[in-house]
């Protein structure tokens, strides 16, 4: 158990690529933190610096109260699980899990205790006598995690541990990691490019892009109040819709105007905008697909759209719409209450109306890409 503190951590590779810029984060003891972001944003580099597998070019790294910038990986009291499991093929699952403990000259009795306990937690007891190649991908990944658990590390580091698994197994293992976390009560730093994994696993998530932290927060905070367009688009699936719109400051308060419709903002939004002294300006309006309602008839604040694609997902439809000024909009529509007549209206080329309440609207400055209210 330990906290991990990154102060102004920086990584410049030999080829002068700056992979991580001024990374500041305090990971609390027993916290589960997820680094998430697109390929190449510096997630693995940051994790590998914590592990000691990569030199730190600048800044201070602490595990607990100890500065570990120059401490050998084996002396950092961490264990890392990689994407490609890296099991030893010629020895049994038991010996794979026991390997690091034997290196530490632990007694056979203690090794037996730890390996069988970890195998129990992971549900792989019956495979202890097998070789890795006699296991499925998911079972191998469990062995790789088991190998880390037996070391009883202060900090668990995981770099995309599920990305080699098929979708079904990945969902199952994700749930198992949530359970695992309850059983092995320690600090986790987990890297993924998958926002669903980040949202479901993390106490807090760190959204990264191009070597910079974009936002740190609980999954709910990052979802509800994305600080900029990048975070807004990255978190949530299908992606948030972005529409060209205009913010009007009027005598009665602020309104958002798009496609001939004016939607008044709510009290909180009004207070925040006027406190920041924001005037009338062009904006990029963000609205999530699940926060948009479909109407079959025009109402006061409804926006006219044309159906482009209707994707049947079973419990819901994903409608791809285009607005009058060609913005494309995706809407999630539950199927359960749709009548046969309504279903038949949801065909390519038909007109529809959409609407959303003020509270689900995210307002971004098109130039700075920042959230006008939350940044
Ligand atoms: N050994 C290296 N030498 C030089 N540049 C590197 C090295 N390793 C990584 N980089 C660069 O550093 C940046 C960050 O890489 P990193 O592996 O940390 O990204 P990532 O977020 O883990 O991406 P992915 O999701 O693809 O694993 C990238 O631009 C990458 O090309
Ligand atoms: Mg990586």
XYZ file of C-alpha atoms and ligand atoms in Angstrom:
407
model
C 0.000 0.000 0.000
C 1.333 3.390 -0.947
C 0.541 6.695 -2.557
C 2.248 7.646 -5.811
C 3.117 11.280 -6.445
C 4.197 12.683 -9.797
C 5.522 16.248 -9.670
C 6.390 17.963 -12.956
C 7.275 14.608 -14.490
C 8.646 14.862 -17.981
C 9.923 12.410 -20.549
C 12.081 13.313 -23.513
C 13.191 10.306 -25.556
C 16.617 10.128 -27.202
C 15.175 11.203 -30.543
C 14.038 14.444 -28.842
C 10.394 13.375 -28.770
C 8.785 14.834 -25.664
C 6.347 12.077 -24.782
C 5.196 13.504 -21.439
C 5.061 17.188 -20.491
C 4.835 18.423 -16.913
C 2.682 15.607 -15.492
C 1.341 16.407 -12.014
C -0.782 13.941 -10.083
C -1.175 12.633 -6.571
C -2.479 9.072 -6.498
C -3.775 8.259 -3.053
C -3.040 5.079 -1.153
C -5.445 2.342 -2.343
C -6.832 4.500 -5.104
C -7.575 3.045 -8.565
C -6.431 5.577 -11.156
C -6.784 5.049 -14.896
C -4.708 6.816 -17.565
C -6.787 7.013 -20.721
C -6.221 8.639 -24.096
C -5.581 7.899 -27.755
C -2.569 6.009 -29.083
C 0.717 7.811 -28.561
C -0.503 10.222 -25.859
C 2.105 9.050 -23.320
C 0.176 6.621 -21.118
C 2.669 3.756 -21.255
C 5.616 6.107 -20.974
C 4.213 7.564 -17.751
C 3.436 4.114 -16.351
C 6.890 2.836 -17.276
C 8.481 5.782 -15.495
C 6.525 4.848 -12.361
C 7.726 1.259 -12.793
C 11.324 2.351 -13.292
C 11.503 0.794 -16.757
C 12.059 4.210 -18.317
C 14.352 7.023 -17.091
C 12.623 10.172 -15.887
C 13.864 13.263 -17.769
C 12.592 15.805 -15.251
C 10.497 16.147 -12.110
C 10.105 14.072 -8.969
C 8.455 10.692 -8.527
C 7.509 9.502 -5.056
C 6.122 6.177 -3.918
C 4.859 6.766 -0.407
C 7.198 9.396 1.021
C 10.242 8.069 -0.769
C 11.680 9.753 -3.877
C 12.279 6.891 -6.301
C 13.573 8.610 -9.452
C 16.820 6.667 -9.221
C 15.592 3.538 -7.433
C 15.862 0.234 -9.338
C 12.517 -1.249 -10.510
C 12.915 -4.270 -8.239
C 13.319 -2.029 -5.203
C 10.196 0.060 -5.853
C 7.721 -2.442 -4.394
C 5.575 -2.434 -7.525
C 4.287 -5.154 -9.822
C 3.382 -4.640 -13.442
C 1.027 -6.557 -15.716
C 1.607 -6.122 -19.441
C -0.647 -6.436 -22.441
C 1.168 -9.504 -23.798
C 1.220 -11.465 -20.484
C 4.866 -12.549 -21.076
C 4.506 -15.909 -19.312
C 7.369 -18.405 -19.333
C 6.162 -21.113 -21.750
C 8.180 -24.084 -20.452
C 7.118 -24.045 -16.823
C 3.741 -24.601 -15.188
C 1.275 -21.961 -14.140
C 2.301 -22.631 -10.535
C 5.969 -22.050 -11.336
C 5.171 -18.967 -13.404
C 3.446 -17.476 -10.390
C 6.174 -18.650 -8.018
C 9.033 -17.360 -10.167
C 9.613 -13.937 -8.620
C 9.154 -15.349 -5.124
C 11.869 -17.960 -5.721
C 14.170 -15.167 -6.870
C 13.487 -13.519 -3.535
C 14.515 -16.782 -1.803
C 11.138 -17.130 -0.146
C 10.444 -20.450 1.640
C 8.542 -23.147 -0.274
C 5.850 -23.032 2.348
C 5.278 -19.286 1.962
C 5.378 -19.589 -1.844
C 2.756 -22.335 -1.725
C 0.545 -20.196 0.480
C 0.758 -17.137 -1.741
C 0.360 -18.939 -5.067
C -2.635 -21.003 -3.963
C -4.265 -17.950 -2.421
C -3.822 -15.860 -5.574
C -5.022 -18.770 -7.724
C -8.113 -18.967 -5.543
C -8.832 -15.246 -5.947
C -8.491 -15.528 -9.728
C -10.285 -18.861 -10.133
C -7.325 -20.626 -11.737
C -6.604 -23.273 -9.088
C -7.424 -26.124 -11.452
C -4.876 -24.903 -14.002
C -1.873 -24.642 -11.687
C -0.318 -27.793 -13.149
C -0.745 -26.748 -16.783
C 1.686 -24.996 -19.112
C 0.635 -21.571 -20.448
C -0.015 -22.863 -23.971
C -2.691 -25.174 -22.559
C -4.720 -22.138 -21.442
C -7.107 -19.741 -23.176
C -6.237 -16.056 -23.561
C -8.351 -15.061 -20.583
C -6.833 -17.760 -18.396
C -3.318 -16.664 -19.373
C -4.174 -13.103 -18.514
C -5.345 -14.291 -15.100
C -2.031 -16.047 -14.585
C -0.209 -12.846 -15.507
C -2.278 -10.963 -12.933
C -1.683 -13.785 -10.427
C 2.043 -13.451 -10.913
C 1.725 -9.813 -9.882
C -0.636 -10.483 -6.942
C 1.676 -13.010 -5.234
C 4.297 -10.327 -4.832
C 1.872 -8.357 -2.674
C 3.134 -5.060 -4.107
C 2.482 -1.590 -2.732
C 1.419 -0.501 -6.204
C -0.075 -2.459 -9.073
C 0.659 -1.162 -12.556
C -1.326 -2.490 -15.504
C -0.737 -1.535 -19.134
C -3.716 -2.452 -21.340
C -3.989 -5.887 -19.706
C -7.218 -6.743 -21.513
C -6.551 -5.504 -25.021
C -5.547 -8.917 -26.395
C -8.859 -10.468 -25.387
C -12.010 -10.656 -27.477
C -14.874 -8.327 -26.603
C -16.842 -10.791 -24.486
C -13.861 -11.926 -22.462
C -12.743 -8.346 -22.038
C -16.080 -7.437 -20.438
C -15.842 -10.447 -18.167
C -12.253 -9.703 -17.124
C -13.162 -6.074 -16.542
C -15.732 -7.175 -13.994
C -13.129 -9.501 -12.477
C -10.667 -6.664 -12.084
C -13.334 -4.735 -10.172
C -13.725 -7.738 -7.839
C -9.959 -8.249 -7.659
C -9.529 -4.702 -6.562
C -11.863 -5.329 -3.619
C -9.873 -8.411 -2.569
C -6.351 -7.056 -2.986
C -6.640 -3.753 -1.293
C -3.828 -1.768 -2.862
C -3.019 1.127 -5.168
C -3.718 0.563 -8.871
C -2.528 2.532 -11.870
C -4.186 1.209 -14.999
C -3.573 2.243 -18.606
C -6.127 1.868 -21.382
C -7.216 3.612 -24.563
C -10.755 2.335 -23.997
C -12.981 4.921 -22.366
C -15.500 2.319 -21.178
C -12.763 0.481 -19.310
C -11.582 3.764 -17.821
C -15.072 4.788 -16.723
C -15.973 1.448 -15.167
C -12.692 0.780 -13.361
C -11.357 4.102 -12.186
C -11.973 5.922 -8.930
C -10.446 8.754 -10.902
C -9.456 8.942 -14.522
C -6.703 10.973 -16.105
C -7.526 11.917 -19.687
C -4.368 12.505 -21.723
C -3.591 13.859 -25.170
C -0.224 14.537 -26.850
C 1.688 14.096 -23.587
C -0.463 16.552 -21.652
C -3.055 15.845 -18.979
C -6.374 17.219 -20.195
C -8.524 16.513 -17.163
C -8.417 14.534 -13.916
C -11.617 13.592 -12.142
C -14.057 10.889 -11.155
C -15.727 9.193 -14.127
C -18.913 11.114 -13.346
C -17.123 14.476 -13.195
C -15.335 13.916 -16.474
C -18.571 12.786 -18.107
C -20.736 15.585 -16.696
C -18.309 18.478 -16.941
C -15.731 17.828 -19.673
C -13.248 20.656 -19.540
C -12.683 20.906 -23.290
C -13.835 19.582 -26.658
C -11.284 16.782 -26.645
C -12.446 15.306 -23.329
C -16.079 15.812 -24.314
C -15.541 13.860 -27.522
C -13.337 11.174 -26.017
C -15.511 10.191 -23.066
C -18.929 8.724 -23.880
C -20.137 6.412 -26.616
C -21.476 7.132 -29.170
C -19.511 10.358 -29.129
C -21.011 13.674 -28.020
C -22.586 15.642 -30.885
C -21.036 18.997 -31.720
C -23.189 21.636 -33.358
C -22.489 25.154 -34.564
C -24.517 27.559 -32.456
C -24.578 31.011 -30.987
C -24.689 32.093 -27.370
C -26.822 35.217 -26.918
C -26.644 37.448 -23.885
C -30.072 38.986 -23.587
C -31.867 41.115 -21.025
C -33.688 38.089 -19.580
C -30.633 35.868 -19.585
C -28.570 33.723 -21.935
C -29.999 31.701 -24.796
C -28.436 29.240 -27.208
C -29.557 29.721 -30.778
C -29.217 27.156 -33.514
C -31.111 26.357 -36.671
C -33.790 28.901 -35.967
C -34.455 27.689 -32.441
C -33.637 29.586 -29.255
C -33.191 27.625 -26.041
C -33.000 29.576 -22.758
C -30.240 28.438 -20.375
C -30.978 27.485 -16.788
C -30.227 29.442 -13.655
C -26.888 27.778 -12.875
C -25.644 28.242 -16.415
C -26.772 31.866 -16.409
C -25.016 32.541 -13.119
C -21.764 30.906 -14.254
C -21.661 32.673 -17.611
C -22.421 36.116 -16.249
C -19.918 35.653 -13.434
C -17.265 34.947 -16.053
C -18.361 38.030 -17.978
C -19.114 36.076 -21.143
C -20.986 37.975 -23.823
C -22.717 37.055 -27.049
C -20.470 34.791 -29.127
C -20.291 31.869 -31.518
C -20.072 28.528 -29.726
C -19.715 24.841 -30.349
C -22.670 23.235 -28.636
C -22.117 19.726 -27.273
C -25.036 17.375 -26.591
C -24.726 13.661 -25.892
C -26.723 11.205 -28.018
C -28.464 9.820 -24.931
C -29.537 13.297 -23.830
C -31.348 14.081 -27.038
C -35.044 13.291 -27.461
C -36.636 12.467 -30.773
C -39.991 14.018 -31.571
C -42.291 13.063 -34.384
C -43.828 16.542 -34.481
C -42.481 20.059 -34.232
C -42.637 21.730 -30.818
C -41.376 25.123 -29.664
C -37.718 24.191 -29.084
C -37.489 21.318 -31.555
C -34.867 21.227 -34.286
C -35.640 19.763 -37.681
C -33.365 16.979 -38.966
C -33.302 14.374 -41.706
C -32.630 10.710 -41.042
C -29.443 9.423 -42.688
C -28.917 6.054 -41.040
C -30.982 3.995 -38.616
C -28.885 1.457 -36.709
C -30.894 -1.147 -34.833
C -29.091 -2.116 -31.626
C -31.919 -4.154 -30.095
C -32.903 -2.209 -27.007
C -32.243 1.083 -28.763
C -31.843 2.688 -32.133
C -28.898 4.845 -33.077
C -30.256 7.408 -35.474
C -27.753 9.345 -37.558
C -29.365 12.637 -38.499
C -28.307 15.670 -40.430
C -29.458 19.128 -39.510
C -30.414 21.864 -41.945
C -26.873 23.225 -41.874
C -25.356 19.762 -42.362
C -24.183 19.138 -38.806
C -24.381 15.419 -38.256
C -26.091 14.277 -35.087
C -26.406 10.861 -33.495
C -29.356 10.131 -31.219
C -29.979 7.093 -29.036
C -33.620 6.156 -28.986
C -34.949 3.345 -26.751
C -37.107 0.981 -28.773
C -39.375 -0.279 -26.011
C -42.103 2.361 -26.289
C -42.043 2.875 -30.045
C -45.236 2.048 -31.888
C -45.169 0.235 -35.217
C -46.225 3.451 -36.892
C -43.353 5.391 -35.291
C -40.849 2.716 -36.294
C -41.917 2.985 -39.880
C -41.441 6.761 -39.761
C -37.792 6.309 -38.768
C -36.669 5.560 -42.308
C -33.923 7.077 -44.442
C -34.725 10.543 -45.757
C -37.640 11.204 -43.411
C -37.907 14.401 -41.385
C -37.629 14.250 -37.598
C -37.333 16.703 -34.767
C -34.940 16.630 -31.858
C -34.876 18.499 -28.600
C -32.781 18.653 -25.452
C -33.097 20.474 -22.134
C -30.701 23.265 -21.191
C -29.012 21.210 -18.468
C -27.519 18.692 -20.931
C -25.982 21.358 -23.162
C -22.207 21.801 -23.035
C -20.938 25.136 -24.311
C -17.466 25.329 -25.859
C -15.500 28.217 -27.296
C -14.775 27.246 -30.912
C -11.336 28.895 -30.839
C -9.880 27.794 -27.485
C -12.008 24.598 -27.452
C -12.523 25.171 -23.717
C -15.776 24.615 -21.854
C -17.123 28.117 -21.273
C -18.562 27.195 -17.876
C -16.160 24.616 -16.425
C -12.716 25.841 -17.385
N 11.520 4.263 -26.978
C 11.025 5.344 -27.574
N 11.799 6.198 -28.262
C 11.287 7.302 -28.841
N 10.000 7.654 -28.803
C 9.163 6.841 -28.133
C 9.615 5.641 -27.494
N 8.548 5.037 -26.922
C 7.488 5.820 -27.185
N 7.842 6.905 -27.915
C 6.954 7.993 -28.363
O 6.414 8.622 -27.213
C 5.036 8.933 -27.393
C 4.193 8.283 -26.314
O 4.262 6.877 -26.437
P 3.506 5.895 -25.448
O 3.959 4.526 -25.761
O 3.710 6.369 -24.047
O 2.000 6.113 -25.871
P 0.666 5.368 -25.371
O -0.235 6.435 -24.873
O 1.009 4.274 -24.452
O 0.071 4.800 -26.738
P -0.628 3.378 -27.046
O -2.089 3.547 -26.678
O -0.472 3.260 -28.528
O 0.064 2.309 -26.290
C 4.702 8.476 -28.804
O 4.781 9.592 -29.650
C 5.770 7.468 -29.128
O 6.038 7.441 -30.516
Mg 0.842 2.170 -24.544
